[in-house]
mmCIF file of C-alpha atoms in Angstrom:
data_model
loop_
_atom_site.group_PDB
_atom_site.id
_atom_site.type_symbol
_atom_site.label_atom_id
_atom_site.label_comp_id
_atom_site.label_asym_id
_atom_site.label_seq_id
_atom_site.Cartn_x
_atom_site.Cartn_y
_atom_site.Cartn_z
ATOM 1 C CA MET A 1 0.267 -0.078 -0.231
ATOM 2 C CA LYS A 2 1.080 3.733 -0.602
ATOM 3 C CA ARG A 3 2.293 5.505 1.572
ATOM 4 C CA LEU A 4 2.932 9.248 1.760
ATOM 5 C CA SER A 5 5.048 11.139 4.823
ATOM 6 C CA GLY A 6 2.773 13.078 7.547
ATOM 7 C CA ARG A 7 4.983 16.818 5.992
ATOM 8 C CA ALA A 8 2.878 15.960 2.773
ATOM 9 C CA ILE A 9 -0.336 16.922 4.443
ATOM 10 C CA ARG A 10 -1.716 20.173 4.506
ATOM 11 C CA ARG A 11 -1.358 22.112 8.226
ATOM 12 C CA GLY A 12 -4.922 22.047 10.215
ATOM 13 C CA SER A 13 -6.639 21.785 13.600
ATOM 14 C CA SER A 14 -8.111 17.947 12.095
ATOM 15 C CA GLU A 15 -4.383 17.083 11.068
ATOM 16 C CA ARG A 16 -2.803 17.819 13.741
ATOM 17 C CA LYS A 17 -3.662 14.663 15.961
ATOM 18 C CA TYR A 18 -1.658 13.273 12.351
ATOM 19 C CA LEU A 19 1.204 14.713 11.520
ATOM 20 C CA GLU A 20 1.844 14.158 16.141
ATOM 21 C CA ARG A 21 2.925 10.703 14.954
ATOM 22 C CA SER A 22 5.827 9.539 13.838
ATOM 23 C CA GLN A 23 5.254 6.266 11.882
ATOM 24 C CA PRO A 24 3.924 6.881 7.734
ATOM 25 C CA ILE A 25 0.186 7.381 7.270
ATOM 26 C CA SER A 26 -2.015 5.872 4.229
ATOM 27 C CA VAL A 27 -3.540 7.478 1.455
ATOM 28 C CA HIS A 28 -6.991 6.584 3.400
ATOM 29 C CA GLN A 29 -5.857 7.948 6.026
ATOM 30 C CA VAL A 30 -5.573 11.087 3.553
ATOM 31 C CA HIS A 31 -8.825 10.727 2.620
ATOM 32 C CA ILE A 32 -10.232 11.164 5.916
ATOM 33 C CA ILE A 33 -7.771 13.915 6.798
ATOM 34 C CA ALA A 34 -9.201 15.932 3.743
ATOM 35 C CA ALA A 35 -12.535 15.425 4.797
ATOM 36 C CA GLU A 36 -12.512 15.957 8.241
ATOM 37 C CA THR A 37 -10.785 19.455 7.212
ATOM 38 C CA GLU A 38 -13.735 20.344 4.588
ATOM 39 C CA THR A 39 -16.104 19.869 7.787
ATOM 40 C CA HIS A 40 -14.085 22.352 9.512
ATOM 41 C CA ARG A 41 -13.877 25.029 6.929
ATOM 42 C CA ASN A 42 -15.889 27.916 8.217
ATOM 43 C CA GLY A 43 -18.153 26.134 10.541
ATOM 44 C CA ARG A 44 -19.149 23.507 8.433
ATOM 45 C CA SER A 45 -19.201 21.196 5.135
ATOM 46 C CA ALA A 46 -20.104 22.631 1.848
ATOM 47 C CA LYS A 47 -22.527 19.244 2.021
ATOM 48 C CA ASN A 48 -24.730 21.613 4.526
ATOM 49 C CA MET A 49 -23.885 24.821 3.292
ATOM 50 C CA LYS A 50 -27.303 26.686 2.076
ATOM 51 C CA ILE A 51 -28.440 29.495 0.791
ATOM 52 C CA GLU A 52 -29.761 31.737 2.811
ATOM 53 C CA LYS A 53 -30.496 35.383 1.590
ATOM 54 C CA LEU A 54 -30.701 37.115 -2.252
ATOM 55 C CA GLU A 55 -30.532 40.508 -1.893
ATOM 56 C CA THR A 56 -30.984 42.457 -5.061
ATOM 57 C CA PHE A 57 -29.695 46.302 -5.534
ATOM 58 C CA VAL A 58 -29.781 49.060 -8.508
ATOM 59 C CA ALA A 59 -27.503 51.905 -8.661
ATOM 60 C CA VAL A 60 -27.264 53.977 -11.637
ATOM 61 C CA ASN A 61 -27.748 51.415 -14.205
ATOM 62 C CA TRP A 62 -26.885 48.145 -12.862
ATOM 63 C CA MET A 63 -28.278 45.933 -10.729
ATOM 64 C CA MET A 64 -26.433 44.091 -8.562
ATOM 65 C CA VAL A 65 -27.262 41.172 -6.440
ATOM 66 C CA ARG A 66 -25.552 39.518 -3.199
ATOM 67 C CA ILE A 67 -26.343 36.214 -1.548
ATOM 68 C CA THR A 68 -25.878 34.576 1.729
ATOM 69 C CA THR A 69 -25.326 31.794 2.853
ATOM 70 C CA ASP A 70 -26.277 30.057 6.154
ATOM 71 C CA ASN A 71 -22.972 30.176 7.713
ATOM 72 C CA GLY A 72 -22.211 33.896 6.914
ATOM 73 C CA ILE A 73 -20.438 33.821 3.661
ATOM 74 C CA GLN A 74 -21.762 36.386 0.835
ATOM 75 C CA GLY A 75 -21.217 36.799 -2.909
ATOM 76 C CA VAL A 76 -21.943 39.267 -5.259
ATOM 77 C CA GLY A 77 -22.925 39.613 -9.036
ATOM 78 C CA GLU A 78 -23.614 41.827 -11.282
ATOM 79 C CA SER A 79 -26.233 42.276 -14.735
ATOM 80 C CA THR A 80 -25.110 44.481 -17.054
ATOM 81 C CA PHE A 81 -28.544 44.020 -19.452
ATOM 82 C CA PHE A 82 -28.074 48.032 -19.347
ATOM 83 C CA GLY A 83 -31.097 49.959 -19.394
ATOM 84 C CA TRP A 84 -33.319 47.444 -18.341
ATOM 85 C CA PRO A 85 -32.107 46.617 -14.984
ATOM 86 C CA GLY A 86 -35.570 46.641 -13.001
ATOM 87 C CA ALA A 87 -36.338 43.708 -15.439
ATOM 88 C CA SER A 88 -33.226 41.544 -14.636
ATOM 89 C CA LYS A 89 -34.028 42.428 -11.076
ATOM 90 C CA ASP A 90 -37.560 40.868 -11.326
ATOM 91 C CA VAL A 91 -35.397 37.589 -12.863
ATOM 92 C CA VAL A 92 -33.337 37.127 -9.996
ATOM 93 C CA LEU A 93 -36.079 37.404 -7.618
ATOM 94 C CA SER A 94 -38.040 35.029 -9.457
ATOM 95 C CA PHE A 95 -35.196 32.478 -8.842
ATOM 96 C CA GLU A 96 -35.130 33.091 -5.065
ATOM 97 C CA PRO A 97 -38.015 29.949 -4.286
ATOM 98 C CA TYR A 98 -35.285 28.014 -6.222
ATOM 99 C CA LEU A 99 -32.175 29.012 -4.823
ATOM 100 C CA ILE A 100 -33.134 29.141 -1.218
ATOM 101 C CA GLY A 101 -32.097 26.422 0.394
ATOM 102 C CA GLN A 102 -29.096 25.326 -2.378
ATOM 103 C CA ASP A 103 -26.131 24.254 -2.043
ATOM 104 C CA PRO A 104 -24.641 27.244 -3.579
ATOM 105 C CA LEU A 105 -21.452 25.226 -5.282
ATOM 106 C CA ARG A 106 -23.140 24.005 -7.285
ATOM 107 C CA THR A 107 -22.740 25.954 -10.088
ATOM 108 C CA GLU A 108 -23.109 24.155 -13.015
ATOM 109 C CA HIS A 109 -26.146 22.534 -11.722
ATOM 110 C CA HIS A 110 -27.963 26.070 -11.097
ATOM 111 C CA TRP A 111 -26.485 27.173 -14.428
ATOM 112 C CA ASN A 112 -28.702 24.884 -16.413
ATOM 113 C CA TYR A 113 -31.312 24.796 -13.831
ATOM 114 C CA MET A 114 -32.519 28.565 -14.312
ATOM 115 C CA TYR A 115 -30.949 28.255 -18.266
ATOM 116 C CA ARG A 116 -33.581 26.033 -18.597
ATOM 117 C CA ALA A 117 -36.530 26.639 -16.607
ATOM 118 C CA LYS A 118 -36.932 30.070 -18.744
ATOM 119 C CA SER A 119 -38.808 29.023 -22.111
ATOM 120 C CA MET A 120 -38.614 32.738 -23.137
ATOM 121 C CA ARG A 121 -35.196 33.904 -23.322
ATOM 122 C CA GLY A 122 -32.871 36.979 -23.317
ATOM 123 C CA GLY A 123 -30.300 39.715 -22.453
ATOM 124 C CA ALA A 124 -33.196 40.443 -19.097
ATOM 125 C CA ILE A 125 -32.864 36.345 -18.173
ATOM 126 C CA GLY A 126 -29.347 36.280 -19.315
ATOM 127 C CA GLY A 127 -28.717 39.161 -16.736
ATOM 128 C CA GLY A 128 -30.001 37.822 -14.220
ATOM 129 C CA ILE A 129 -28.727 34.596 -14.523
ATOM 130 C CA SER A 130 -25.886 35.947 -14.791
ATOM 131 C CA ALA A 131 -25.698 38.134 -11.782
ATOM 132 C CA ILE A 132 -26.674 34.998 -9.372
ATOM 133 C CA ASP A 133 -23.650 32.760 -11.775
ATOM 134 C CA GLN A 134 -21.458 35.622 -10.260
ATOM 135 C CA ALA A 135 -22.698 35.656 -6.886
ATOM 136 C CA LEU A 136 -21.615 32.221 -6.842
ATOM 137 C CA TRP A 137 -18.765 31.734 -7.768
ATOM 138 C CA ASP A 138 -17.780 34.089 -5.368
ATOM 139 C CA ILE A 139 -19.196 32.265 -2.624
ATOM 140 C CA LYS A 140 -17.095 29.523 -3.719
ATOM 141 C CA GLY A 141 -13.786 31.490 -3.939
ATOM 142 C CA LYS A 142 -14.355 32.504 -0.010
ATOM 143 C CA TYR A 143 -15.491 29.323 1.319
ATOM 144 C CA PHE A 144 -12.546 27.508 -0.439
ATOM 145 C CA GLU A 145 -10.601 30.467 0.588
ATOM 146 C CA ALA A 146 -9.330 31.426 -3.393
ATOM 147 C CA PRO A 147 -9.943 33.857 -5.613
ATOM 148 C CA VAL A 148 -12.378 32.377 -8.671
ATOM 149 C CA TRP A 149 -9.357 32.594 -10.847
ATOM 150 C CA GLN A 150 -7.677 30.187 -8.990
ATOM 151 C CA LEU A 151 -10.792 28.032 -8.792
ATOM 152 C CA LEU A 152 -11.325 28.482 -12.935
ATOM 153 C CA GLY A 153 -7.491 26.796 -13.069
ATOM 154 C CA GLY A 154 -4.924 29.621 -12.223
ATOM 155 C CA LYS A 155 -3.410 32.271 -13.954
ATOM 156 C CA ALA A 156 -2.953 32.501 -17.343
ATOM 157 C CA ARG A 157 -1.178 36.077 -16.783
ATOM 158 C CA ASP A 158 0.215 38.849 -14.437
ATOM 159 C CA ALA A 159 -2.198 41.433 -15.383
ATOM 160 C CA VAL A 160 -4.910 42.053 -17.440
ATOM 161 C CA ARG A 161 -4.168 44.433 -20.286
ATOM 162 C CA ALA A 162 -6.673 47.851 -20.609
ATOM 163 C CA MET A 163 -8.290 49.082 -23.617
ATOM 164 C CA LEU A 164 -9.599 52.698 -22.901
ATOM 165 C CA VAL A 165 -12.966 53.531 -24.359
ATOM 166 C CA LEU A 166 -12.294 56.549 -26.570
ATOM 167 C CA PRO A 167 -14.930 59.301 -25.842
ATOM 168 C CA THR A 168 -17.174 60.852 -28.453
ATOM 169 C CA GLY A 169 -16.738 64.701 -29.458
ATOM 170 C CA THR A 170 -15.136 66.465 -32.183
ATOM 171 C CA LEU A 171 -12.121 65.891 -33.704
ATOM 172 C CA GLU A 172 -9.491 67.413 -31.832
ATOM 173 C CA GLU A 173 -10.733 66.585 -28.545
ATOM 174 C CA VAL A 174 -11.035 62.643 -29.511
ATOM 175 C CA ALA A 175 -7.575 62.701 -30.960
ATOM 176 C CA ASN A 176 -6.520 64.438 -27.393
ATOM 177 C CA ALA A 177 -7.897 61.960 -25.487
ATOM 178 C CA ALA A 178 -6.590 59.145 -27.849
ATOM 179 C CA ALA A 179 -2.789 61.311 -26.567
ATOM 180 C CA ALA A 180 -3.323 61.383 -23.252
ATOM 181 C CA ALA A 181 -4.224 57.427 -22.832
ATOM 182 C CA LYS A 182 -0.523 56.413 -24.485
ATOM 183 C CA ALA A 183 0.886 59.396 -22.344
ATOM 184 C CA ASP A 184 -1.369 57.367 -18.910
ATOM 185 C CA GLY A 185 0.469 54.241 -19.775
ATOM 186 C CA PHE A 186 -2.312 52.635 -22.515
ATOM 187 C CA THR A 187 -1.563 50.397 -24.969
ATOM 188 C CA ALA A 188 -4.578 50.074 -26.678
ATOM 189 C CA VAL A 189 -7.969 52.013 -27.193
ATOM 190 C CA LYS A 190 -11.308 52.056 -28.983
ATOM 191 C CA CYS A 191 -12.097 54.618 -31.561
ATOM 192 C CA LEU A 192 -16.471 54.782 -31.435
ATOM 193 C CA LEU A 193 -17.380 55.940 -35.093
ATOM 194 C CA TYR A 194 -20.275 56.653 -35.037
ATOM 195 C CA GLN A 195 -22.244 59.970 -33.403
ATOM 196 C CA HIS A 196 -24.423 59.701 -30.981
ATOM 197 C CA ASP A 197 -26.968 62.604 -32.328
ATOM 198 C CA HIS A 198 -27.148 60.182 -35.240
ATOM 199 C CA ALA A 199 -26.861 63.576 -37.516
ATOM 200 C CA PRO A 200 -28.682 63.304 -40.786
ATOM 201 C CA MET A 201 -25.548 63.019 -42.868
ATOM 202 C CA ARG A 202 -25.307 62.314 -46.101
ATOM 203 C CA HIS A 203 -23.248 59.245 -47.429
ATOM 204 C CA SER A 204 -20.264 60.249 -48.456
ATOM 205 C CA GLU A 205 -20.012 63.353 -45.984
ATOM 206 C CA ARG A 206 -20.480 60.573 -43.466
ATOM 207 C CA ILE A 207 -17.688 57.932 -44.806
ATOM 208 C CA GLN A 208 -15.640 60.984 -44.877
ATOM 209 C CA ASP A 209 -16.040 62.549 -41.265
ATOM 210 C CA LEU A 210 -15.184 58.766 -39.635
ATOM 211 C CA VAL A 211 -12.132 58.259 -41.742
ATOM 212 C CA ASP A 212 -11.076 61.539 -41.061
ATOM 213 C CA ARG A 213 -11.542 60.468 -37.132
ATOM 214 C CA MET A 214 -9.113 57.079 -38.120
ATOM 215 C CA ALA A 215 -6.668 59.022 -39.272
ATOM 216 C CA ALA A 216 -6.563 61.680 -35.954
ATOM 217 C CA VAL A 217 -6.887 59.114 -33.433
ATOM 218 C CA ARG A 218 -3.942 56.926 -35.677
ATOM 219 C CA ASP A 219 -1.507 60.077 -35.695
ATOM 220 C CA ALA A 220 -2.196 61.226 -32.079
ATOM 221 C CA VAL A 221 -1.125 57.774 -30.346
ATOM 222 C CA GLY A 222 1.382 56.650 -33.552
ATOM 223 C CA TRP A 223 2.367 53.099 -34.954
ATOM 224 C CA ASP A 224 2.941 51.527 -32.013
ATOM 225 C CA MET A 225 -0.540 51.269 -30.403
ATOM 226 C CA ASP A 226 -3.547 49.440 -30.617
ATOM 227 C CA VAL A 227 -6.726 51.047 -32.261
ATOM 228 C CA GLY A 228 -9.367 49.065 -31.811
ATOM 229 C CA VAL A 229 -12.847 50.125 -33.384
ATOM 230 C CA GLU A 230 -16.679 49.802 -32.999
ATOM 231 C CA ILE A 231 -19.877 50.555 -34.954
ATOM 232 C CA HIS A 232 -22.231 50.050 -32.776
ATOM 233 C CA ARG A 233 -24.229 48.375 -35.307
ATOM 234 C CA ASN A 234 -24.630 51.868 -36.701
ATOM 235 C CA MET A 235 -24.608 51.175 -40.707
ATOM 236 C CA ILE A 236 -25.819 47.952 -43.157
ATOM 237 C CA PRO A 237 -23.512 46.341 -45.186
ATOM 238 C CA GLY A 238 -22.926 48.664 -47.864
ATOM 239 C CA GLU A 239 -21.829 51.735 -45.671
ATOM 240 C CA ALA A 240 -19.759 49.307 -43.356
ATOM 241 C CA ILE A 241 -18.250 47.697 -46.330
ATOM 242 C CA VAL A 242 -16.902 51.374 -47.936
ATOM 243 C CA LEU A 243 -15.992 52.323 -44.353
ATOM 244 C CA ALA A 244 -13.590 49.021 -44.154
ATOM 245 C CA GLN A 245 -11.807 49.859 -47.047
ATOM 246 C CA GLU A 246 -11.173 53.514 -46.168
ATOM 247 C CA ILE A 247 -9.876 52.571 -42.918
ATOM 248 C CA GLU A 248 -7.628 49.762 -43.763
ATOM 249 C CA LYS A 249 -4.387 51.655 -44.066
ATOM 250 C CA PHE A 250 -4.734 52.811 -40.901
ATOM 251 C CA ARG A 251 -4.400 48.833 -39.550
ATOM 252 C CA PRO A 252 -7.281 48.584 -37.242
ATOM 253 C CA TYR A 253 -6.965 46.306 -33.824
ATOM 254 C CA PHE A 254 -10.490 45.276 -34.877
ATOM 255 C CA PHE A 255 -13.491 46.254 -36.750
ATOM 256 C CA GLU A 256 -16.697 46.441 -34.298
ATOM 257 C CA ASP A 257 -20.624 45.564 -34.713
ATOM 258 C CA PRO A 258 -20.791 46.824 -37.820
ATOM 259 C CA VAL A 259 -24.243 45.538 -38.523
ATOM 260 C CA ALA A 260 -26.894 45.290 -36.203
ATOM 261 C CA PRO A 261 -26.283 41.196 -34.602
ATOM 262 C CA ASP A 262 -29.217 39.619 -35.326
ATOM 263 C CA SER A 263 -28.503 38.512 -39.279
ATOM 264 C CA ILE A 264 -25.283 36.460 -39.250
ATOM 265 C CA LEU A 265 -25.154 36.504 -43.497
ATOM 266 C CA SER A 266 -24.849 40.475 -43.192
ATOM 267 C CA PHE A 267 -22.406 40.262 -40.637
ATOM 268 C CA GLY A 268 -20.240 37.268 -43.028
ATOM 269 C CA GLU A 269 -20.491 39.887 -46.308
ATOM 270 C CA VAL A 270 -18.936 42.606 -43.901
ATOM 271 C CA SER A 271 -15.702 40.192 -42.726
ATOM 272 C CA GLU A 272 -15.578 39.001 -46.345
ATOM 273 C CA LYS A 273 -14.299 42.272 -47.663
ATOM 274 C CA THR A 274 -12.936 43.332 -45.758
ATOM 275 C CA ARG A 275 -8.620 42.970 -44.388
ATOM 276 C CA ILE A 276 -9.520 43.998 -41.052
ATOM 277 C CA PRO A 277 -9.995 40.869 -38.518
ATOM 278 C CA MET A 278 -14.244 41.453 -37.109
ATOM 279 C CA ALA A 279 -15.353 41.246 -33.694
ATOM 280 C CA ALA A 280 -18.715 41.332 -32.388
ATOM 281 C CA GLY A 281 -20.319 38.798 -29.911
ATOM 282 C CA GLU A 282 -21.149 41.869 -26.907
ATOM 283 C CA ARG A 283 -25.644 40.882 -27.896
ATOM 284 C CA ASN A 284 -24.678 37.426 -28.157
ATOM 285 C CA LEU A 285 -25.797 35.100 -24.901
ATOM 286 C CA THR A 286 -25.566 31.791 -25.412
ATOM 287 C CA ILE A 287 -22.056 29.140 -26.955
ATOM 288 C CA TRP A 288 -24.419 28.268 -29.888
ATOM 289 C CA GLU A 289 -24.819 31.931 -30.878
ATOM 290 C CA PHE A 290 -21.524 32.110 -30.220
ATOM 291 C CA ARG A 291 -20.402 29.261 -32.112
ATOM 292 C CA GLU A 292 -22.652 30.355 -34.992
ATOM 293 C CA TYR A 293 -20.981 33.847 -35.353
ATOM 294 C CA ILE A 294 -17.615 32.273 -34.967
ATOM 295 C CA GLU A 295 -17.870 29.770 -37.607
ATOM 296 C CA SER A 296 -20.388 31.467 -40.273
ATOM 297 C CA ALA A 297 -19.909 35.162 -39.746
ATOM 298 C CA GLY A 298 -16.158 36.040 -39.957
ATOM 299 C CA VAL A 299 -15.567 36.569 -36.296
ATOM 300 C CA HIS A 300 -12.041 37.132 -35.419
ATOM 301 C CA HIS A 301 -12.577 38.488 -31.659
ATOM 302 C CA VAL A 302 -15.260 37.538 -29.711
ATOM 303 C CA ARG A 303 -16.848 40.104 -27.355
ATOM 304 C CA PRO A 304 -19.009 38.046 -24.321
ATOM 305 C CA ASP A 305 -20.739 40.085 -21.616
ATOM 306 C CA ILE A 306 -20.307 38.088 -18.148
ATOM 307 C CA GLY A 307 -22.669 39.804 -16.768
ATOM 308 C CA VAL A 308 -24.832 38.960 -19.425
ATOM 309 C CA ALA A 309 -23.585 36.016 -21.604
ATOM 310 C CA GLY A 310 -24.232 33.872 -18.213
ATOM 311 C CA GLY A 311 -21.413 34.349 -16.178
ATOM 312 C CA PHE A 312 -18.321 32.742 -14.852
ATOM 313 C CA THR A 313 -19.983 29.605 -15.659
ATOM 314 C CA HIS A 314 -21.040 30.040 -19.769
ATOM 315 C CA CYS A 315 -18.346 32.819 -20.089
ATOM 316 C CA LYS A 316 -15.374 29.903 -19.660
ATOM 317 C CA LYS A 317 -16.733 27.649 -21.859
ATOM 318 C CA ILE A 318 -17.758 31.020 -24.841
ATOM 319 C CA CYS A 319 -14.220 31.577 -24.670
ATOM 320 C CA ALA A 320 -13.081 27.668 -24.668
ATOM 321 C CA ILE A 321 -15.018 27.595 -28.319
ATOM 322 C CA ALA A 322 -13.327 31.100 -29.341
ATOM 323 C CA GLU A 323 -10.252 29.651 -28.805
ATOM 324 C CA SER A 324 -10.739 26.020 -30.185
ATOM 325 C CA HIS A 325 -10.973 28.059 -33.539
ATOM 326 C CA HIS A 326 -7.810 30.336 -32.759
ATOM 327 C CA GLN A 327 -10.044 33.361 -32.068
ATOM 328 C CA GLY A 328 -9.732 36.290 -29.618
ATOM 329 C CA VAL A 329 -12.105 37.721 -26.894
ATOM 330 C CA ILE A 330 -11.955 41.307 -26.273
ATOM 331 C CA PRO A 331 -15.155 40.980 -23.295
ATOM 332 C CA HIS A 332 -17.668 43.385 -23.907
ATOM 333 C CA ALA A 333 -16.975 45.604 -20.498
ATOM 334 C CA VAL A 334 -18.231 48.968 -20.709
ATOM 335 C CA PRO A 335 -20.511 50.535 -19.202
ATOM 336 C CA SER A 336 -20.340 47.974 -16.969
ATOM 337 C CA GLY A 337 -20.370 48.816 -13.196
ATOM 338 C CA PRO A 338 -17.843 47.798 -10.488
ATOM 339 C CA VAL A 339 -18.977 44.242 -9.296
ATOM 340 C CA ALA A 340 -18.825 43.031 -13.233
ATOM 341 C CA THR A 341 -15.206 44.861 -13.993
ATOM 342 C CA ALA A 342 -13.994 42.692 -11.196
ATOM 343 C CA ALA A 343 -15.452 39.435 -12.346
ATOM 344 C CA HIS A 344 -14.252 40.635 -15.995
ATOM 345 C CA VAL A 345 -10.701 40.711 -14.413
ATOM 346 C CA GLN A 346 -11.242 37.520 -12.842
ATOM 347 C CA LEU A 347 -12.391 35.675 -16.303
ATOM 348 C CA GLY A 348 -8.860 38.038 -17.721
ATOM 349 C CA ALA A 349 -6.410 36.362 -15.248
ATOM 350 C CA CYS A 350 -7.175 32.424 -15.496
ATOM 351 C CA VAL A 351 -8.555 32.541 -20.145
ATOM 352 C CA PRO A 352 -5.217 32.236 -22.356
ATOM 353 C CA ASN A 353 -7.240 33.872 -25.454
ATOM 354 C CA TYR A 354 -8.220 36.709 -23.507
ATOM 355 C CA GLU A 355 -6.788 39.491 -24.987
ATOM 356 C CA VAL A 356 -7.839 42.802 -23.641
ATOM 357 C CA GLN A 357 -10.495 44.049 -21.692
ATOM 358 C CA GLU A 358 -12.161 47.402 -22.390
ATOM 359 C CA HIS A 359 -12.378 50.409 -19.458
ATOM 360 C CA LEU A 360 -12.618 53.777 -18.866
ATOM 361 C CA TYR A 361 -11.641 55.980 -16.073
ATOM 362 C CA GLU A 362 -14.143 54.535 -13.599
ATOM 363 C CA GLU A 363 -12.133 55.796 -10.470
ATOM 364 C CA LYS A 364 -14.275 58.770 -9.424
ATOM 365 C CA PRO A 365 -18.136 58.767 -7.915
ATOM 366 C CA PRO A 366 -21.430 56.617 -8.775
ATOM 367 C CA TYR A 367 -18.438 54.190 -9.884
ATOM 368 C CA SER A 368 -16.110 54.402 -6.703
ATOM 369 C CA ASP A 369 -19.201 54.464 -4.151
ATOM 370 C CA VAL A 370 -20.755 50.958 -4.479
ATOM 371 C CA VAL A 371 -18.562 48.902 -3.805
ATOM 372 C CA LYS A 372 -15.883 49.383 -1.027
ATOM 373 C CA GLU A 373 -12.745 49.217 -3.433
ATOM 374 C CA ILE A 374 -12.492 49.103 -6.748
ATOM 375 C CA ILE A 375 -10.631 47.168 -8.900
ATOM 376 C CA LYS A 376 -6.603 49.051 -9.662
ATOM 377 C CA LEU A 377 -5.568 50.244 -12.656
ATOM 378 C CA ASP A 378 -2.082 51.026 -12.845
ATOM 379 C CA HIS A 379 -0.523 52.197 -15.897
ATOM 380 C CA GLY A 380 -3.237 50.541 -18.429
ATOM 381 C CA TRP A 381 -3.189 47.398 -16.472
ATOM 382 C CA LEU A 382 -5.727 45.786 -14.811
ATOM 383 C CA GLN A 383 -4.161 44.373 -11.400
ATOM 384 C CA ILE A 384 -5.827 40.780 -10.748
ATOM 385 C CA PRO A 385 -6.665 40.817 -6.786
ATOM 386 C CA GLU A 386 -5.325 37.720 -4.896
ATOM 387 C CA VAL A 387 -8.082 37.744 -2.157
ATOM 388 C CA PRO A 388 -11.210 35.240 -1.978
ATOM 389 C CA GLY A 389 -13.684 35.266 -4.383
ATOM 390 C CA ILE A 390 -14.118 37.884 -7.479
ATOM 391 C CA GLY A 391 -12.739 40.972 -5.081
ATOM 392 C CA VAL A 392 -15.025 43.505 -4.200
ATOM 393 C CA GLU A 393 -18.051 43.450 -1.667
ATOM 394 C CA LEU A 394 -21.103 46.392 -1.882
ATOM 395 C CA ASP A 395 -21.270 49.582 0.089
ATOM 396 C CA GLU A 396 -25.137 50.074 0.573
ATOM 397 C CA GLU A 397 -24.517 53.414 1.388
ATOM 398 C CA GLY A 398 -22.977 54.680 -1.575
ATOM 399 C CA ILE A 399 -25.408 52.436 -3.464
ATOM 400 C CA ALA A 400 -28.189 54.783 -2.032
ATOM 401 C CA LYS A 401 -26.162 57.487 -3.235
ATOM 402 C CA HIS A 402 -27.342 57.126 -6.396
ATOM 403 C CA PRO A 403 -30.743 55.690 -7.333
ATOM 404 C CA TYR A 404 -31.668 54.819 -10.974
ATOM 405 C CA GLU A 405 -33.495 56.988 -12.423
ATOM 406 C CA TYR A 406 -35.961 56.201 -15.136
ATOM 407 C CA GLY A 407 -36.834 57.972 -18.227
ATOM 408 C CA PRO A 408 -38.859 58.275 -20.904
ATOM 409 C CA ILE A 409 -37.107 55.833 -24.472
ATOM 410 C CA THR A 410 -36.555 58.068 -27.522
ATOM 411 C CA HIS A 411 -34.742 57.050 -30.665
ATOM 412 C CA ALA A 412 -34.067 59.093 -33.787
ATOM 413 C CA LEU A 413 -35.860 60.095 -36.164
ATOM 414 C CA ARG A 414 -34.365 60.723 -40.030
ATOM 415 C CA ASP A 415 -35.468 63.663 -42.517
ATOM 416 C CA ASP A 416 -38.983 62.557 -43.075
ATOM 417 C CA GLY A 417 -39.496 62.019 -40.124
ATOM 418 C CA SER A 418 -39.505 57.789 -40.198
ATOM 419 C CA VAL A 419 -37.739 56.164 -37.660
ATOM 420 C CA ALA A 420 -34.098 55.437 -38.207
ATOM 421 C CA LEU A 421 -33.330 52.006 -38.611
ATOM 422 C CA ARG A 422 -29.134 52.761 -36.986
#
């Protein structure tokens, strides 16, 4: 029978009686020690730990969840179903009768139960499930006294590269913001090539304006900085193809969401007619949607959002699908709140094909108010927490300062009074 030295066994209260022995111990005794250690961890065994309480909080545009176990461990998560936090909140509360009394460590089981319990799916449901899943993984990390990245495979990198999302504005303002980002240590920025106000510009004028913006940003940062381009689904395929071919000379890092995600064929048409790598996925929710986009739409960088695409349980699988096709992961992380940002950093720490994480300068209220301590940004690099769980805790007083304000839904009209398609 194989024997191990007592020194090979992790020290703890339940092991002490074995470590005091001078003779070797058996593998069978190792299993007994492990079982006893689990029983003493946090005062009770994982087998008996149960979900006792579920709370929701809404601040600014962020819906956050906090789950508490009967032995006092708390986990937090965030839905990023932007503009509709109340809808995701209702989804979370609808799962409360199921979750109370359950073992919080059964993350795979709970994800499948919640996903398959709802026959009608979408962003609100995806957001609710994602927030719950993050909170359960936060609990799991705290229970096992390890960061979530440790439970998901360990570090693949020492820090997560951040990509600053540039503000919209005049051509000069955008160029200055890009130059400032480079001076602050960022090695990547994202340029938003669209107009928020949907100005009624004519085709040739519109294309020229966007080309000028890309040229200004490239001129401001030089060639030693990556510049991604986002169209935000504001074009039809014909326009997107023309713009892509015009800006190829500036070597964009990627060409993101030129058209709406509801037509894989249209997206594929744009991809076939440009040499710029394509990025998409912030509106996709499942491994099945991402697989089709990767295989049929010519996507080179997938963009899952951990706040709507299933939390840790599902996003890790999405990243693996991309890896199997030699594709990179550039998650959708703006305008996420600090909880989702922390969750993304945990994912980025352990996913090998995680390229860069979009980010905003958010070291001030309301972002910094809703959690007790935000994830640190150091010269363009997001620092990976070493503490158990996802690394942040909610600040209820700070949350109360920034209630969500419901407002009217608006959309642009074209010159002739018809509803704008983009």
